[in-house]
Coordinates of C-alpha atoms in Angstrom, one line a residue:
L458 CA 256.7 5.7 59.4
Q459 CA 258.5 4.2 56.4
T460 CA 258.5 0.4 55.3
V461 CA 261.3 -1.7 54.0
Q462 CA 260.1 -0.9 50.5
D463 CA 260.3 2.7 51.2
G464 CA 263.7 2.3 52.6
R465 CA 264.9 0.0 49.3
Q466 CA 263.7 2.6 47.2
F467 CA 265.2 5.5 48.9
M468 CA 268.5 3.9 48.0
K469 CA 268.0 4.8 44.4
Y470 CA 268.3 8.5 45.1
I471 CA 272.0 7.6 46.3
D472 CA 272.7 5.2 43.3
P473 CA 270.0 4.5 40.8
H474 CA 271.4 0.8 40.3
L475 CA 270.0 0.2 44.0
G476 CA 266.7 -1.0 45.0
V477 CA 266.8 -4.2 43.3
P478 CA 266.7 -7.7 45.0
L479 CA 269.9 -9.3 45.2
P480 CA 270.8 -12.8 43.8
E481 CA 271.7 -15.1 46.4
R482 CA 275.3 -17.0 46.3
D483 CA 275.7 -20.2 47.6
Y484 CA 279.0 -20.6 49.8
G485 CA 278.1 -24.1 51.2
G486 CA 276.8 -26.1 48.6
N487 CA 279.4 -28.5 47.7
C488 CA 282.2 -28.6 50.3
L489 CA 284.4 -31.1 48.5
I490 CA 288.0 -29.7 48.6
Y491 CA 289.0 -32.2 45.8
D492 CA 286.1 -33.1 43.4
P493 CA 286.7 -36.2 41.5
G494 CA 283.7 -35.9 39.3
N495 CA 285.3 -32.8 37.8
A496 CA 287.8 -34.0 35.5
T497 CA 288.7 -30.3 34.1
D498 CA 289.3 -28.7 37.2
P499 CA 288.8 -30.9 40.7
F500 CA 289.7 -27.8 42.9
H501 CA 287.0 -25.7 41.5
N502 CA 285.3 -25.3 44.7
I503 CA 288.4 -23.7 46.1
W504 CA 288.9 -21.3 43.1
D505 CA 285.0 -20.2 43.5
K506 CA 285.5 -19.2 47.3
L507 CA 288.4 -17.2 46.3
D508 CA 286.7 -13.8 45.7
G509 CA 286.8 -10.3 46.6
F510 CA 286.1 -11.2 50.2
V511 CA 289.4 -12.8 50.7
P512 CA 291.6 -9.7 50.6
A513 CA 288.9 -7.8 52.2
H514 CA 288.9 -10.2 55.3
F515 CA 292.8 -9.7 55.4
F516 CA 292.8 -5.9 55.2
G517 CA 289.9 -5.6 57.4
W518 CA 291.7 -7.6 60.1
Y519 CA 294.9 -5.9 59.7
L520 CA 292.8 -2.5 60.4
K521 CA 290.9 -4.1 63.3
T522 CA 294.2 -5.2 65.1
L523 CA 295.7 -1.7 65.0
M524 CA 292.3 -0.6 66.4
I525 CA 292.4 -3.4 69.5
R526 CA 296.3 -4.1 69.8
D527 CA 295.9 -7.2 71.4
W528 CA 296.3 -10.8 69.9
W529 CA 294.2 -12.6 72.1
M530 CA 291.2 -10.3 72.0
C531 CA 291.3 -10.3 68.1
M532 CA 291.3 -14.3 67.8
I533 CA 288.3 -14.2 70.3
I534 CA 286.4 -11.7 68.1
S535 CA 287.5 -13.7 64.8
V536 CA 286.4 -17.2 66.5
M537 CA 283.3 -15.8 67.8
F538 CA 282.0 -14.4 64.4
E539 CA 282.3 -17.9 62.8
F540 CA 280.5 -19.3 65.5
L541 CA 277.8 -16.7 64.8
E542 CA 277.7 -17.6 61.1
Y543 CA 277.0 -21.4 62.0
S544 CA 274.1 -20.1 64.4
L545 CA 272.5 -17.5 61.9
E546 CA 272.9 -19.4 58.7
H547 CA 268.9 -20.1 58.8
Q548 CA 268.5 -16.5 58.8
L549 CA 271.1 -15.2 56.2
P550 CA 271.8 -17.7 53.5
N551 CA 275.4 -16.0 52.7
F552 CA 276.6 -17.3 56.3
S553 CA 276.2 -21.0 55.3
E554 CA 279.8 -21.9 54.2
C555 CA 281.9 -24.9 54.2
W556 CA 283.8 -26.1 57.2
W557 CA 287.3 -25.2 55.7
D558 CA 285.9 -22.2 54.3
H559 CA 285.1 -21.0 58.1
W560 CA 288.4 -22.2 59.7
I561 CA 291.0 -22.7 57.3
M562 CA 290.4 -19.7 54.7
D563 CA 288.9 -17.0 57.2
V564 CA 290.3 -17.9 60.6
I565 CA 293.7 -19.2 59.9
L566 CA 294.3 -17.6 56.4
C567 CA 292.8 -14.3 56.1
N568 CA 291.9 -13.4 59.6
G569 CA 295.1 -15.1 61.4
L570 CA 297.4 -13.4 58.4
G571 CA 295.8 -10.1 58.9
I572 CA 296.2 -10.0 62.8
Y573 CA 299.9 -11.2 62.5
C574 CA 300.7 -8.6 59.9
G575 CA 298.7 -6.1 62.3
M576 CA 300.7 -7.4 65.6
K577 CA 303.8 -7.0 63.7
T578 CA 303.2 -3.3 62.6
L579 CA 302.2 -2.4 66.0
S580 CA 305.8 -3.7 67.4
W581 CA 307.3 -1.7 64.6
L582 CA 305.3 1.7 65.7
S583 CA 306.1 0.9 69.1
L584 CA 310.0 0.7 68.7
K585 CA 309.7 3.6 66.0
T586 CA 311.5 7.1 66.9
Y587 CA 309.1 9.9 66.3
K588 CA 310.7 12.9 65.2
W589 CA 308.2 15.7 64.6
Q590 CA 310.6 18.2 62.9
G591 CA 308.8 21.2 61.1
L592 CA 308.3 21.0 57.3
W593 CA 310.5 24.2 56.4
N594 CA 313.3 23.2 58.8
I595 CA 314.3 20.0 56.9
P596 CA 316.9 21.0 54.3
T597 CA 316.4 18.1 51.4
Y598 CA 313.4 17.6 49.3
K599 CA 313.6 13.9 50.2
G600 CA 313.4 14.8 53.7
K601 CA 310.2 17.0 53.2
M602 CA 308.3 14.3 51.0
K603 CA 309.1 11.8 54.0
R604 CA 307.8 14.5 56.4
I605 CA 304.7 14.8 54.3
V606 CA 304.0 11.0 54.3
F607 CA 304.9 10.6 58.2
Q608 CA 302.0 13.2 58.7
F609 CA 299.5 10.3 58.0
T610 CA 301.2 8.1 60.7
P611 CA 300.3 8.4 64.4
Y612 CA 301.9 11.4 66.5
S613 CA 302.8 8.9 69.2
W614 CA 302.1 5.2 70.2
V615 CA 300.6 3.7 73.2
K616 CA 300.7 0.0 73.8
F617 CA 297.1 -1.6 75.0
E618 CA 297.4 -3.7 77.9
W619 CA 293.8 -4.9 78.5
K620 CA 294.2 -7.3 81.3
P621 CA 290.5 -8.1 81.2
A622 CA 291.0 -10.7 84.4
S623 CA 292.6 -8.1 86.4
S624 CA 289.3 -6.8 87.7
L625 CA 285.5 -7.3 87.2
R626 CA 285.2 -3.8 85.7
R627 CA 287.8 -4.6 83.1
W628 CA 286.4 -8.2 82.4
L629 CA 282.9 -6.5 81.9
A630 CA 284.4 -3.9 79.7
V631 CA 286.3 -6.3 77.6
C632 CA 283.1 -8.4 77.1
G633 CA 281.4 -5.1 76.1
I634 CA 284.1 -4.2 73.6
I635 CA 283.5 -7.7 72.0
F636 CA 279.8 -7.5 71.9
V637 CA 279.7 -4.3 70.0
F638 CA 282.4 -5.5 67.7
L639 CA 280.4 -8.5 67.0
L640 CA 277.2 -6.6 66.8
A641 CA 278.8 -4.1 64.2
E642 CA 280.0 -6.9 62.0
L643 CA 276.5 -8.3 61.8
N644 CA 274.8 -5.2 61.0
T645 CA 277.0 -5.1 57.8
F646 CA 275.3 -8.3 56.6
Y647 CA 271.9 -7.7 57.7
L648 CA 271.7 -4.2 56.1
K649 CA 273.2 -5.5 53.1
F650 CA 270.2 -8.3 53.2
V651 CA 267.5 -5.8 54.1
L652 CA 268.3 -2.7 52.0
W653 CA 269.3 -4.9 48.9
M654 CA 272.8 -3.6 48.9
P655 CA 275.4 -5.6 46.8
P656 CA 278.7 -6.6 48.8
E657 CA 280.9 -4.9 46.4
H658 CA 279.1 -1.4 46.4
Y659 CA 281.1 1.7 47.4
L660 CA 278.6 2.4 50.2
V661 CA 279.5 -0.8 52.1
L662 CA 283.4 0.3 51.7
L663 CA 282.7 3.8 53.0
R664 CA 280.8 2.7 55.8
L665 CA 283.9 0.2 56.8
V666 CA 286.5 3.3 56.3
F667 CA 284.0 5.4 58.4
F668 CA 284.2 2.8 61.5
V669 CA 288.0 2.2 61.0
N670 CA 288.5 6.0 61.4
V671 CA 286.1 6.5 64.3
G672 CA 286.4 3.2 66.0
G673 CA 290.2 3.8 66.2
V674 CA 289.8 6.7 68.4
A675 CA 286.9 5.3 70.1
M676 CA 288.9 2.4 71.3
R677 CA 291.7 4.8 72.5
E678 CA 289.1 6.6 74.5
I679 CA 288.0 3.6 76.2
Y680 CA 291.2 2.2 76.9
D681 CA 292.2 5.6 78.6
F682 CA 288.8 5.6 80.3
M683 CA 289.6 1.9 81.8
D684 CA 293.2 2.2 82.4
D685 CA 293.2 5.8 84.2
P686 CA 289.7 6.4 85.6
K687 CA 290.8 9.3 87.8
F688 CA 292.1 11.4 85.0
H689 CA 289.5 10.2 82.3
K690 CA 286.3 10.5 84.3
K691 CA 283.8 10.1 81.5
L692 CA 283.7 8.1 78.5
G693 CA 284.9 9.7 75.1
Q694 CA 282.6 11.2 72.7
Q695 CA 283.6 9.0 70.0
A696 CA 282.8 6.0 72.1
W697 CA 279.5 7.3 72.4
L698 CA 279.0 7.9 69.0
V699 CA 280.3 4.5 67.6
A700 CA 277.9 2.9 70.2
A701 CA 275.1 4.7 69.1
I702 CA 275.5 4.3 65.4
T703 CA 275.8 0.4 66.1
A704 CA 272.6 0.5 68.2
T705 CA 271.0 2.7 65.5
E706 CA 271.9 0.4 62.6
F707 CA 270.6 -2.7 64.7
L708 CA 267.3 -1.0 65.2
I709 CA 267.0 -0.2 61.3
V710 CA 267.4 -3.9 60.7
V711 CA 264.7 -4.7 63.6
K712 CA 262.3 -2.4 62.0
Y713 CA 262.8 -3.1 58.3
D714 CA 263.0 -7.1 58.7
P715 CA 261.7 -8.2 62.0
Y716 CA 260.5 -11.4 60.5
T717 CA 264.3 -12.5 59.5
L718 CA 265.5 -11.6 62.9
T719 CA 262.7 -13.8 64.8
L720 CA 263.3 -16.8 63.1
S721 CA 263.8 -19.2 65.7
L722 CA 267.4 -21.0 66.5
P723 CA 267.8 -24.5 66.0
F724 CA 267.4 -26.4 69.0
Y725 CA 271.0 -27.7 69.2
I726 CA 272.2 -24.2 68.5
T727 CA 270.2 -22.7 71.5
Q728 CA 271.6 -25.3 73.8
C729 CA 275.3 -24.5 72.7
W730 CA 274.7 -21.1 73.3
I731 CA 273.0 -21.5 76.7
L732 CA 275.9 -23.7 77.6
G733 CA 278.6 -21.3 76.6
I734 CA 276.7 -18.4 78.4
I735 CA 276.7 -20.7 81.3
L736 CA 280.4 -21.3 81.4
V737 CA 281.0 -17.8 81.1
L738 CA 278.9 -16.7 84.1
T739 CA 280.3 -19.6 86.2
W740 CA 283.8 -18.5 85.3
T741 CA 283.3 -14.9 86.2
A742 CA 281.5 -15.8 89.5
W743 CA 284.6 -17.9 90.4
R744 CA 287.3 -15.7 89.2
F745 CA 286.0 -12.2 90.8
F746 CA 283.9 -13.7 93.7
I747 CA 284.4 -17.2 95.0
R748 CA 288.3 -17.0 94.1
D749 CA 288.5 -13.4 96.0
I750 CA 286.7 -14.8 99.1
T751 CA 288.6 -18.1 99.2
L752 CA 291.9 -16.1 98.8
R753 CA 291.0 -13.8 101.3
Y754 CA 290.0 -16.5 104.0
K755 CA 293.4 -18.1 103.3
E756 CA 295.2 -14.7 104.2
I757 CA 293.3 -14.1 107.2
R758 CA 294.1 -17.4 108.5
R759 CA 297.6 -17.3 107.6
Q760 CA 297.8 -13.9 109.5
K761 CA 296.1 -15.5 112.6
Q762 CA 298.9 -18.4 112.5
E763 CA 301.5 -15.6 112.1
H764 CA 300.2 -13.8 115.0
K765 CA 300.0 -16.9 116.9
Q766 CA 303.5 -17.9 116.5
E767 CA 304.8 -14.2 117.1
H768 CA 302.9 -14.5 120.3
R769 CA 304.5 -17.8 121.4
H770 CA 308.0 -16.6 120.5
E771 CA 307.2 -13.7 122.7
K772 CA 305.9 -15.6 125.6
D773 CA 308.9 -18.1 125.1
K774 CA 311.5 -15.3 125.1
C775 CA 310.2 -13.9 128.2
L776 CA 310.3 -17.1 130.2
S777 CA 313.9 -17.8 129.1
N778 CA 317.1 -16.6 130.8
G779 CA 318.9 -16.5 127.8
D780 CA 321.0 -19.8 128.2
G781 CA 318.0 -22.0 127.2
H782 CA 317.0 -23.0 130.9
S783 CA 313.9 -21.7 132.3
A784 CA 314.0 -19.4 135.1
L785 CA 311.5 -21.2 137.0
L786 CA 313.8 -24.3 137.7
D787 CA 316.7 -22.1 139.4
E788 CA 314.7 -19.8 141.7
P789 CA 312.8 -20.9 145.0
N790 CA 309.3 -21.6 145.2
G791 CA 308.5 -18.2 146.5
S792 CA 309.7 -16.5 143.5
K793 CA 308.1 -19.2 141.2
L794 CA 304.6 -18.0 142.6
Q795 CA 305.7 -14.6 142.2
E796 CA 306.1 -14.9 138.8
R797 CA 303.1 -17.0 138.1
K798 CA 301.1 -14.2 139.5
L799 CA 303.0 -11.6 137.5

């Protein structure tokens, strides 16, 4: 029963400084890397873009890599979010960025470097020897302090092998994971826009920290459910919780600001998304239906040919007398007719 103004004013009970309109910052106004018109600082556009979001992007993707544990999956989510920013910049002004801000600073430098460091950390964790000795059994104080620090590291480590193209079930599960990740990322920006929350506010950071901790457990539960469905017959509680929270945040945005969400996409953006969806559906149909039918038909055909060859070989072997000559040529006509009858 609450309106969007009620929701914005409710935030004042958490922080009295909230509940006021946010100033809009233009990231895509002047996209010149080198501005000759500014004699004092021709690279001022680059320095203006280097704000607190640069280390936030890096550490965010470092932690996401520890959750997903797959290089290709992380890169797909990173690139897909940039396409979403291109597609939704008519709804949120903060999504309007320069081309080099999208692909060089975000995808290559911040996200790419975070994913690389995350994969290196995963390699170290997979090779690390875990010795969980009791704290009071360690004789030195240095060893005790090291043991206390290692208390916050994983008890054990499992390498994720998603293998999305191995079966239709795994392919749909990976697509669902990517969709939920992208929706949770979009919720961050839309909630800030609707509820008038500054990006640097501590509530935004606490939400991300909460999602990292809960999402890490949820990803492990999803992987166990996909990898061994006989043992893990049901999806874990944390995975359901993350999905429910993400859906609830999206419903809050839909309720409080339906006008922004219903702003129609530009025609060329709609065409690009329709083309992308058609390509994904076509590849899915080919990989898991048409290709399997073709391979099954080729396998049946090959088995029939092998069966014919074996049958012909057995027939020749029965008609041969061992020295390569047919027994029908050396025996009288009566025996020939008898063999033919047999």
